[in-house]
Amino acid sequence: MTLPGSLDEAVAALSAMPAAVPVAGGTDLMAAVNSGLLRPAALVGLGRINEIRGWQYQDGHALLGAGLTHARMGRPDFAALIPALAAAARTAGPPQIRNAGTLGGNIASAAPTGDALPVLAALEATLVIAGPGGSRREIPVGHLLTGFDMLRPGELIGYVRVPLLHAPQTFLKATGRTGPGRAVASVAVVLDPARRNVRCAVGAVAPMPLRPLDAERWVASLIDWDGERTLAPEACAAFGDYVAAACIPDPAPALDGGEPGTLPPAALHLRRTVATLARRALGRALA
Ligand SMILES: Cc1cc2nc3c(=O)[nH]c(=O)nc-3n(C[C@H](O)[C@H](O)[C@H](O)COP(=O)(O)OP(=O)(O)OC[C@H]3O[C@@H](n4cnc5c(N)ncnc54)[C@H](O)[C@@H]3O)c2cc1C
């Protein structure tokens, strides 16, 4: 395994060995190796790249290093900065996973049940991608939701640029009956008073997080942005239903004019779960 000391050295190592695979905390990668799904010819370890292990401030944004671990993002100083991402990090698996697993690995794995991408989608964050020759290019996380490819061969996620909103934001997830772990559904809600909008992303119910844009616009129009920024419980509940119906829609009407289909019980249950999460997430953000 090669252990470069900088992002550009890591990119150079990947360019020199096209069959090599980058590894950060190894929590996803080693699981794939152990189950026989992946046999990397060589590994480029990212664990010694100090420049991507912390964060810095830049023009009203936080520039988060891809090597930040879940455990680090869960700490109070980070939670004061980006509360929804800290909340997601605190729920990302057991402590061993949170100590080793990184933000960059979570994004690159892009698992439907991953907790970082829904939050980053609601925050309208941007990925900073490092490429050969010291090049950098940026991809808004929103583009990934539309199926845009994240990385070209030899590239690495270097940083994530997150706007600092100084306003409430929440992340909630529901897990299976077995207790804490991977999301069955997750919801991130972000208030953006400067733009007078509410942004919401729903994770785990589709291959990529979903943004219920109509529900966002509807609820933002109900909020008194210059006043108390509160909403009646009925309005929060209606928002939850709106979000859930947008993410898990009713089956399309039958083309032959017959009876429209109905949602199977499991999908109905998931829709109720999303509605509850969205209602609570909005209620907490406005509380
Ligand atoms: C038991 C268990 C429970 C888990 N629970 C959760 C959970 O609740 N929520 C959740 O979100 N995740 C969960 N995970 C998944 C995992 O911990 C996270 O996705 C983790 O953040 C991955 O980071 P890593 O550093 O370990 O990535 P690695 O395993 O090192 O890498 C994962 C993939 O990303 C690539 N990669 C890594 N870093 C970069 C980079 N900077 N640029 C480009 N590519 C990169 C690797 O090549 C690999 O393809 C769980 C995993 C396990 C094993």
Short mmCIF file of C-alpha atoms and ligand atoms in Angstrom, two decimals:
data_model
loop_
_atom_site.label_atom_id
_atom_site.label_comp_id
_atom_site.label_asym_id
_atom_site.label_seq_id
_atom_site.Cartn_x
_atom_site.Cartn_y
_atom_site.Cartn_z
CA MET A 1 0.00 0.00 0.00
CA THR A 2 1.27 3.48 -0.90
CA LEU A 3 0.84 6.14 1.78
CA PRO A 4 1.17 9.60 0.20
CA GLY A 5 1.47 12.69 2.40
CA SER A 6 -0.52 15.14 0.27
CA LEU A 7 -3.60 15.16 -1.92
CA ASP A 8 -1.56 15.82 -5.06
CA GLU A 9 0.83 12.97 -4.22
CA ALA A 10 -2.17 10.67 -3.81
CA VAL A 11 -3.56 11.71 -7.19
CA ALA A 12 -0.11 11.17 -8.73
CA ALA A 13 0.08 7.69 -7.16
CA LEU A 14 -3.33 6.82 -8.63
CA SER A 15 -2.26 8.10 -12.06
CA ALA A 16 0.91 6.01 -11.88
CA MET A 17 -1.05 2.87 -10.93
CA PRO A 18 -4.41 2.99 -12.75
CA ALA A 19 -5.47 -0.31 -11.13
CA ALA A 20 -4.93 1.07 -7.60
CA VAL A 21 -7.90 2.00 -5.39
CA PRO A 22 -7.89 4.78 -2.78
CA VAL A 23 -8.68 3.78 0.78
CA ALA A 24 -9.49 6.13 3.66
CA GLY A 25 -10.96 4.52 6.79
CA GLY A 26 -11.53 1.23 4.96
CA THR A 27 -14.93 0.62 6.57
CA ASP A 28 -16.72 0.19 3.23
CA LEU A 29 -13.75 -0.89 1.13
CA MET A 30 -12.54 -3.68 3.42
CA ALA A 31 -16.11 -4.99 3.75
CA ALA A 32 -16.18 -5.29 -0.05
CA VAL A 33 -12.75 -7.01 -0.07
CA ASN A 34 -13.73 -9.40 2.72
CA SER A 35 -16.92 -10.41 0.95
CA GLY A 36 -15.02 -11.05 -2.29
CA LEU A 37 -16.72 -8.21 -4.22
CA LEU A 38 -13.47 -6.33 -4.76
CA ARG A 39 -9.88 -7.43 -5.32
CA PRO A 40 -7.82 -4.25 -5.66
CA ALA A 41 -4.45 -4.70 -7.37
CA ALA A 42 -2.97 -1.99 -5.10
CA LEU A 43 -4.13 0.51 -2.50
CA VAL A 44 -3.39 4.20 -2.09
CA GLY A 45 -3.97 5.03 1.58
CA LEU A 46 -5.31 8.51 2.33
CA GLY A 47 -4.84 8.29 6.11
CA ARG A 48 -1.59 10.33 6.24
CA ILE A 49 -2.87 13.33 4.30
CA ASN A 50 -3.14 15.93 7.05
CA GLU A 51 -4.52 18.66 4.78
CA ILE A 52 -7.84 16.81 4.42
CA ARG A 53 -8.36 15.84 8.06
CA GLY A 54 -9.72 19.16 9.33
CA TRP A 55 -11.63 22.17 8.05
CA GLN A 56 -11.08 25.85 7.36
CA TYR A 57 -13.28 28.89 6.82
CA GLN A 58 -13.53 30.46 3.39
CA ASP A 59 -15.91 33.24 2.26
CA GLY A 60 -18.88 32.31 4.45
CA HIS A 61 -18.30 28.62 3.82
CA ALA A 62 -16.61 25.79 5.66
CA LEU A 63 -14.15 23.83 3.55
CA LEU A 64 -14.30 20.34 5.04
CA GLY A 65 -11.48 17.89 4.37
CA ALA A 66 -12.59 14.57 2.90
CA GLY A 67 -10.59 12.81 5.62
CA LEU A 68 -12.75 14.10 8.48
CA THR A 69 -14.02 11.12 10.42
CA HIS A 70 -17.61 10.73 11.61
CA ALA A 71 -16.30 10.86 15.19
CA ARG A 72 -14.63 14.22 14.56
CA MET A 73 -17.73 15.64 12.87
CA GLY A 74 -19.85 14.51 15.81
CA ARG A 75 -17.92 16.67 18.30
CA PRO A 76 -19.52 19.84 19.75
CA ASP A 77 -17.32 22.39 17.94
CA PHE A 78 -18.28 20.87 14.58
CA ALA A 79 -21.93 20.56 15.66
CA ALA A 80 -21.99 24.30 16.38
CA LEU A 81 -20.88 24.87 12.78
CA ILE A 82 -22.98 22.41 10.76
CA PRO A 83 -25.49 20.80 13.15
CA ALA A 84 -27.22 18.55 10.60
CA LEU A 85 -23.96 16.99 9.41
CA ALA A 86 -22.87 16.46 13.01
CA ALA A 87 -26.21 14.77 13.76
CA ALA A 88 -25.74 12.47 10.76
CA ALA A 89 -22.16 11.65 11.80
CA ARG A 90 -23.26 10.75 15.33
CA THR A 91 -25.66 8.12 13.96
CA ALA A 92 -23.29 6.59 11.37
CA GLY A 93 -22.87 3.06 12.65
CA PRO A 94 -21.13 1.89 15.84
CA PRO A 95 -18.16 3.75 17.42
CA GLN A 96 -15.50 1.72 15.57
CA ILE A 97 -17.04 2.76 12.26
CA ARG A 98 -17.37 6.40 13.34
CA ASN A 99 -13.73 6.48 14.45
CA ALA A 100 -12.42 5.20 11.10
CA GLY A 101 -15.08 6.09 8.48
CA THR A 102 -14.62 9.40 6.68
CA LEU A 103 -16.75 12.01 4.98
CA GLY A 104 -15.01 11.42 1.63
CA GLY A 105 -15.47 7.66 1.83
CA ASN A 106 -19.13 8.07 2.69
CA ILE A 107 -19.68 10.33 -0.31
CA ALA A 108 -17.62 8.22 -2.74
CA SER A 109 -19.41 5.02 -1.68
CA ALA A 110 -22.71 6.83 -2.41
CA ALA A 111 -24.66 4.05 -0.67
CA PRO A 112 -28.41 4.80 -0.76
CA THR A 113 -28.37 4.39 3.03
CA GLY A 114 -25.42 6.77 3.47
CA ASP A 115 -26.14 9.60 5.88
CA ALA A 116 -23.89 12.38 4.57
CA LEU A 117 -25.32 12.91 1.09
CA PRO A 118 -28.90 13.84 2.14
CA VAL A 119 -27.49 16.47 4.50
CA LEU A 120 -25.07 17.82 1.89
CA ALA A 121 -27.91 17.92 -0.66
CA ALA A 122 -30.10 19.99 1.68
CA LEU A 123 -27.16 22.28 2.46
CA GLU A 124 -26.45 22.67 -1.27
CA ALA A 125 -22.81 21.79 -0.68
CA THR A 126 -20.17 21.44 -3.40
CA LEU A 127 -17.49 18.78 -3.80
CA VAL A 128 -13.96 19.89 -4.59
CA ILE A 129 -12.37 17.19 -6.71
CA ALA A 130 -8.58 16.87 -6.98
CA GLY A 131 -7.22 15.70 -10.31
CA PRO A 132 -3.91 15.18 -12.10
CA GLY A 133 -1.39 18.02 -12.25
CA GLY A 134 -2.79 19.78 -9.17
CA SER A 135 -6.10 20.49 -10.93
CA ARG A 136 -9.29 21.14 -8.94
CA ARG A 137 -12.87 21.09 -10.21
CA GLU A 138 -16.12 21.55 -8.30
CA ILE A 139 -19.38 19.59 -8.48
CA PRO A 140 -22.51 20.82 -6.70
CA VAL A 141 -23.93 17.89 -4.73
CA GLY A 142 -27.27 18.66 -6.41
CA HIS A 143 -25.77 17.51 -9.73
CA LEU A 144 -25.05 14.08 -8.25
CA LEU A 145 -28.76 13.67 -7.45
CA THR A 146 -29.51 13.85 -11.16
CA GLY A 147 -27.16 11.00 -12.02
CA PHE A 148 -24.08 13.13 -12.80
CA ASP A 149 -20.88 11.04 -12.48
CA MET A 150 -18.83 11.99 -9.43
CA LEU A 151 -15.24 10.96 -10.17
CA ARG A 152 -13.15 10.36 -13.26
CA PRO A 153 -10.30 7.82 -13.12
CA GLY A 154 -7.44 9.04 -10.94
CA GLU A 155 -9.50 11.72 -9.18
CA LEU A 156 -10.14 12.10 -5.45
CA ILE A 157 -12.65 13.99 -3.37
CA GLY A 158 -10.46 16.54 -1.63
CA TYR A 159 -12.90 18.80 0.17
CA VAL A 160 -16.56 19.58 0.61
CA ARG A 161 -17.57 23.25 0.56
CA VAL A 162 -20.56 23.86 2.83
CA PRO A 163 -22.32 27.23 3.18
CA LEU A 164 -22.47 28.40 6.79
CA LEU A 165 -26.11 29.37 7.27
CA HIS A 166 -26.14 30.27 10.99
CA ALA A 167 -29.72 28.98 11.15
CA PRO A 168 -31.41 25.83 12.44
CA GLN A 169 -30.93 22.58 10.57
CA THR A 170 -31.85 19.03 11.51
CA PHE A 171 -31.19 15.46 10.45
CA LEU A 172 -33.33 12.53 11.54
CA LYS A 173 -33.22 8.92 10.47
CA ALA A 174 -35.25 5.79 11.03
CA THR A 175 -33.41 2.49 11.22
CA GLY A 176 -34.61 -1.10 11.10
CA ARG A 177 -35.99 -3.00 14.05
CA THR A 178 -32.53 -4.26 14.93
CA GLY A 179 -31.62 -0.87 16.43
CA PRO A 180 -29.05 1.76 15.45
CA GLY A 181 -27.48 1.39 12.06
CA ARG A 182 -28.25 1.95 8.41
CA ALA A 183 -31.14 4.21 7.55
CA VAL A 184 -34.46 2.89 6.32
CA ALA A 185 -35.29 6.53 5.65
CA SER A 186 -33.61 9.80 6.60
CA VAL A 187 -34.60 13.44 6.33
CA ALA A 188 -32.48 16.59 6.48
CA VAL A 189 -34.17 19.98 6.86
CA VAL A 190 -32.26 23.23 6.56
CA LEU A 191 -33.62 26.76 7.09
CA ASP A 192 -31.97 29.45 4.98
CA PRO A 193 -33.31 32.79 6.27
CA ALA A 194 -31.09 34.86 3.96
CA ARG A 195 -32.73 33.28 0.90
CA ARG A 196 -36.04 32.79 2.74
CA ASN A 197 -36.16 29.15 1.85
CA VAL A 198 -36.46 25.75 3.45
CA ARG A 199 -34.46 22.93 1.94
CA CYS A 200 -35.17 19.27 2.53
CA ALA A 201 -33.57 16.05 1.31
CA VAL A 202 -34.78 12.52 1.87
CA GLY A 203 -32.28 9.66 1.98
CA ALA A 204 -32.45 5.88 1.67
CA VAL A 205 -35.76 5.66 -0.22
CA ALA A 206 -34.10 5.91 -3.67
CA PRO A 207 -30.58 5.30 -5.05
CA MET A 208 -29.75 8.99 -4.46
CA PRO A 209 -31.30 11.48 -2.01
CA LEU A 210 -34.47 13.19 -3.22
CA ARG A 211 -35.31 16.92 -2.96
CA PRO A 212 -39.08 17.53 -2.68
CA LEU A 213 -38.87 21.00 -4.26
CA ASP A 214 -42.61 21.78 -4.37
CA ALA A 215 -43.01 20.91 -0.69
CA GLU A 216 -39.98 23.11 0.13
CA ARG A 217 -41.46 26.10 -1.73
CA TRP A 218 -44.90 25.55 -0.19
CA VAL A 219 -43.68 25.48 3.39
CA ALA A 220 -41.29 28.41 2.88
CA SER A 221 -44.27 30.49 1.74
CA LEU A 222 -46.03 29.82 5.07
CA ILE A 223 -43.16 31.03 7.24
CA ASP A 224 -42.98 34.59 8.53
CA TRP A 225 -39.27 35.10 7.86
CA ASP A 226 -39.20 38.53 9.51
CA GLY A 227 -41.15 37.36 12.54
CA GLU A 228 -41.22 34.38 14.84
CA ARG A 229 -40.57 31.65 12.24
CA THR A 230 -43.02 29.25 13.82
CA LEU A 231 -45.64 27.03 12.20
CA ALA A 232 -48.71 25.31 13.58
CA PRO A 233 -48.31 21.55 14.15
CA GLU A 234 -50.91 20.97 11.39
CA ALA A 235 -48.70 22.81 8.89
CA CYS A 236 -45.66 20.72 9.90
CA ALA A 237 -47.78 17.57 9.49
CA ALA A 238 -48.99 18.72 6.07
CA PHE A 239 -45.35 19.36 5.08
CA GLY A 240 -44.47 15.81 6.19
CA ASP A 241 -47.26 14.36 4.06
CA TYR A 242 -46.29 16.54 1.08
CA VAL A 243 -42.64 15.44 1.30
CA ALA A 244 -43.56 11.77 1.69
CA ALA A 245 -46.02 11.78 -1.24
CA ALA A 246 -43.42 13.49 -3.43
CA CYS A 247 -40.77 10.88 -2.60
CA ILE A 248 -43.04 7.83 -2.61
CA PRO A 249 -45.81 8.74 -5.07
CA ASP A 250 -49.01 6.84 -5.71
CA PRO A 251 -48.80 4.48 -8.69
CA ALA A 252 -49.72 6.13 -11.99
CA PRO A 253 -53.37 5.66 -13.12
CA ALA A 254 -53.92 2.54 -15.24
CA LEU A 255 -53.46 3.30 -18.98
CA ASP A 256 -56.45 1.13 -19.95
CA GLY A 257 -58.79 3.19 -17.77
CA GLY A 258 -59.00 0.42 -15.17
CA GLU A 259 -58.64 0.90 -11.42
CA PRO A 260 -55.43 2.77 -10.47
CA GLY A 261 -52.93 0.64 -8.59
CA THR A 262 -52.37 1.07 -4.87
CA LEU A 263 -49.11 1.29 -3.00
CA PRO A 264 -47.99 -2.03 -1.50
CA PRO A 265 -48.07 -2.12 2.35
CA ALA A 266 -44.27 -1.82 2.68
CA ALA A 267 -44.23 1.33 0.54
CA LEU A 268 -47.17 2.77 2.50
CA HIS A 269 -45.29 2.11 5.72
CA LEU A 270 -42.14 3.77 4.33
CA ARG A 271 -44.21 6.76 3.22
CA ARG A 272 -45.60 7.14 6.74
CA THR A 273 -42.07 6.91 8.14
CA VAL A 274 -40.85 9.66 5.80
CA ALA A 275 -43.88 11.83 6.67
CA THR A 276 -43.15 11.46 10.39
CA LEU A 277 -39.43 12.22 9.97
CA ALA A 278 -40.10 15.29 7.81
CA ARG A 279 -42.76 16.61 10.21
CA ARG A 280 -40.46 16.21 13.20
CA ALA A 281 -37.38 17.55 11.40
CA LEU A 282 -39.24 20.71 10.37
CA GLY A 283 -40.82 21.08 13.82
CA ARG A 284 -37.40 20.87 15.48
CA ALA A 285 -35.83 23.30 13.03
CA LEU A 286 -38.59 25.82 13.77
CA ALA A 287 -38.71 25.18 17.51
C1 LIG B 1 -21.14 -1.96 10.42
C2 LIG B 1 -21.24 -0.72 9.56
C3 LIG B 1 -22.21 0.23 9.84
C4 LIG B 1 -22.31 1.37 9.06
N1 LIG B 1 -23.28 2.27 9.33
C5 LIG B 1 -23.39 3.39 8.58
C6 LIG B 1 -24.40 4.34 8.86
O1 LIG B 1 -25.21 4.21 9.79
N2 LIG B 1 -24.45 5.44 8.06
C7 LIG B 1 -23.60 5.64 7.02
O2 LIG B 1 -23.70 6.65 6.34
N3 LIG B 1 -22.63 4.74 6.73
C8 LIG B 1 -22.50 3.62 7.49
N4 LIG B 1 -21.54 2.72 7.18
C9 LIG B 1 -20.70 2.92 5.99
C10 LIG B 1 -19.31 3.54 6.19
O3 LIG B 1 -18.88 3.52 7.49
C11 LIG B 1 -19.26 4.95 5.65
O4 LIG B 1 -19.70 5.02 4.34
C12 LIG B 1 -17.84 5.53 5.77
O5 LIG B 1 -18.00 6.92 5.88
C13 LIG B 1 -16.91 5.22 4.60
O6 LIG B 1 -15.70 5.94 4.80
P1 LIG B 1 -14.30 5.22 4.76
O7 LIG B 1 -13.30 6.27 5.02
O8 LIG B 1 -14.27 4.04 5.66
O9 LIG B 1 -14.28 4.77 3.25
P2 LIG B 1 -13.41 3.57 2.58
O10 LIG B 1 -13.99 2.26 2.98
O11 LIG B 1 -11.97 3.81 2.83
O12 LIG B 1 -13.72 3.88 1.07
C14 LIG B 1 -15.02 3.72 0.57
C15 LIG B 1 -15.00 4.04 -0.93
O13 LIG B 1 -14.70 5.39 -1.14
C16 LIG B 1 -13.50 5.56 -1.88
N5 LIG B 1 -12.86 6.72 -1.28
C17 LIG B 1 -12.54 6.91 0.02
N6 LIG B 1 -12.09 8.15 0.21
C18 LIG B 1 -12.11 8.77 -1.00
C19 LIG B 1 -11.77 10.08 -1.46
N7 LIG B 1 -11.32 11.04 -0.64
N8 LIG B 1 -11.94 10.36 -2.78
C20 LIG B 1 -12.42 9.42 -3.62
N9 LIG B 1 -12.76 8.16 -3.25
C21 LIG B 1 -12.62 7.86 -1.95
C22 LIG B 1 -12.76 4.24 -1.76
O14 LIG B 1 -11.94 3.99 -2.85
C23 LIG B 1 -13.93 3.27 -1.68
O15 LIG B 1 -14.40 3.01 -2.99
C24 LIG B 1 -21.42 1.56 7.96
C25 LIG B 1 -20.44 0.61 7.69
C26 LIG B 1 -20.34 -0.51 8.46
C27 LIG B 1 -19.28 -1.54 8.13
#
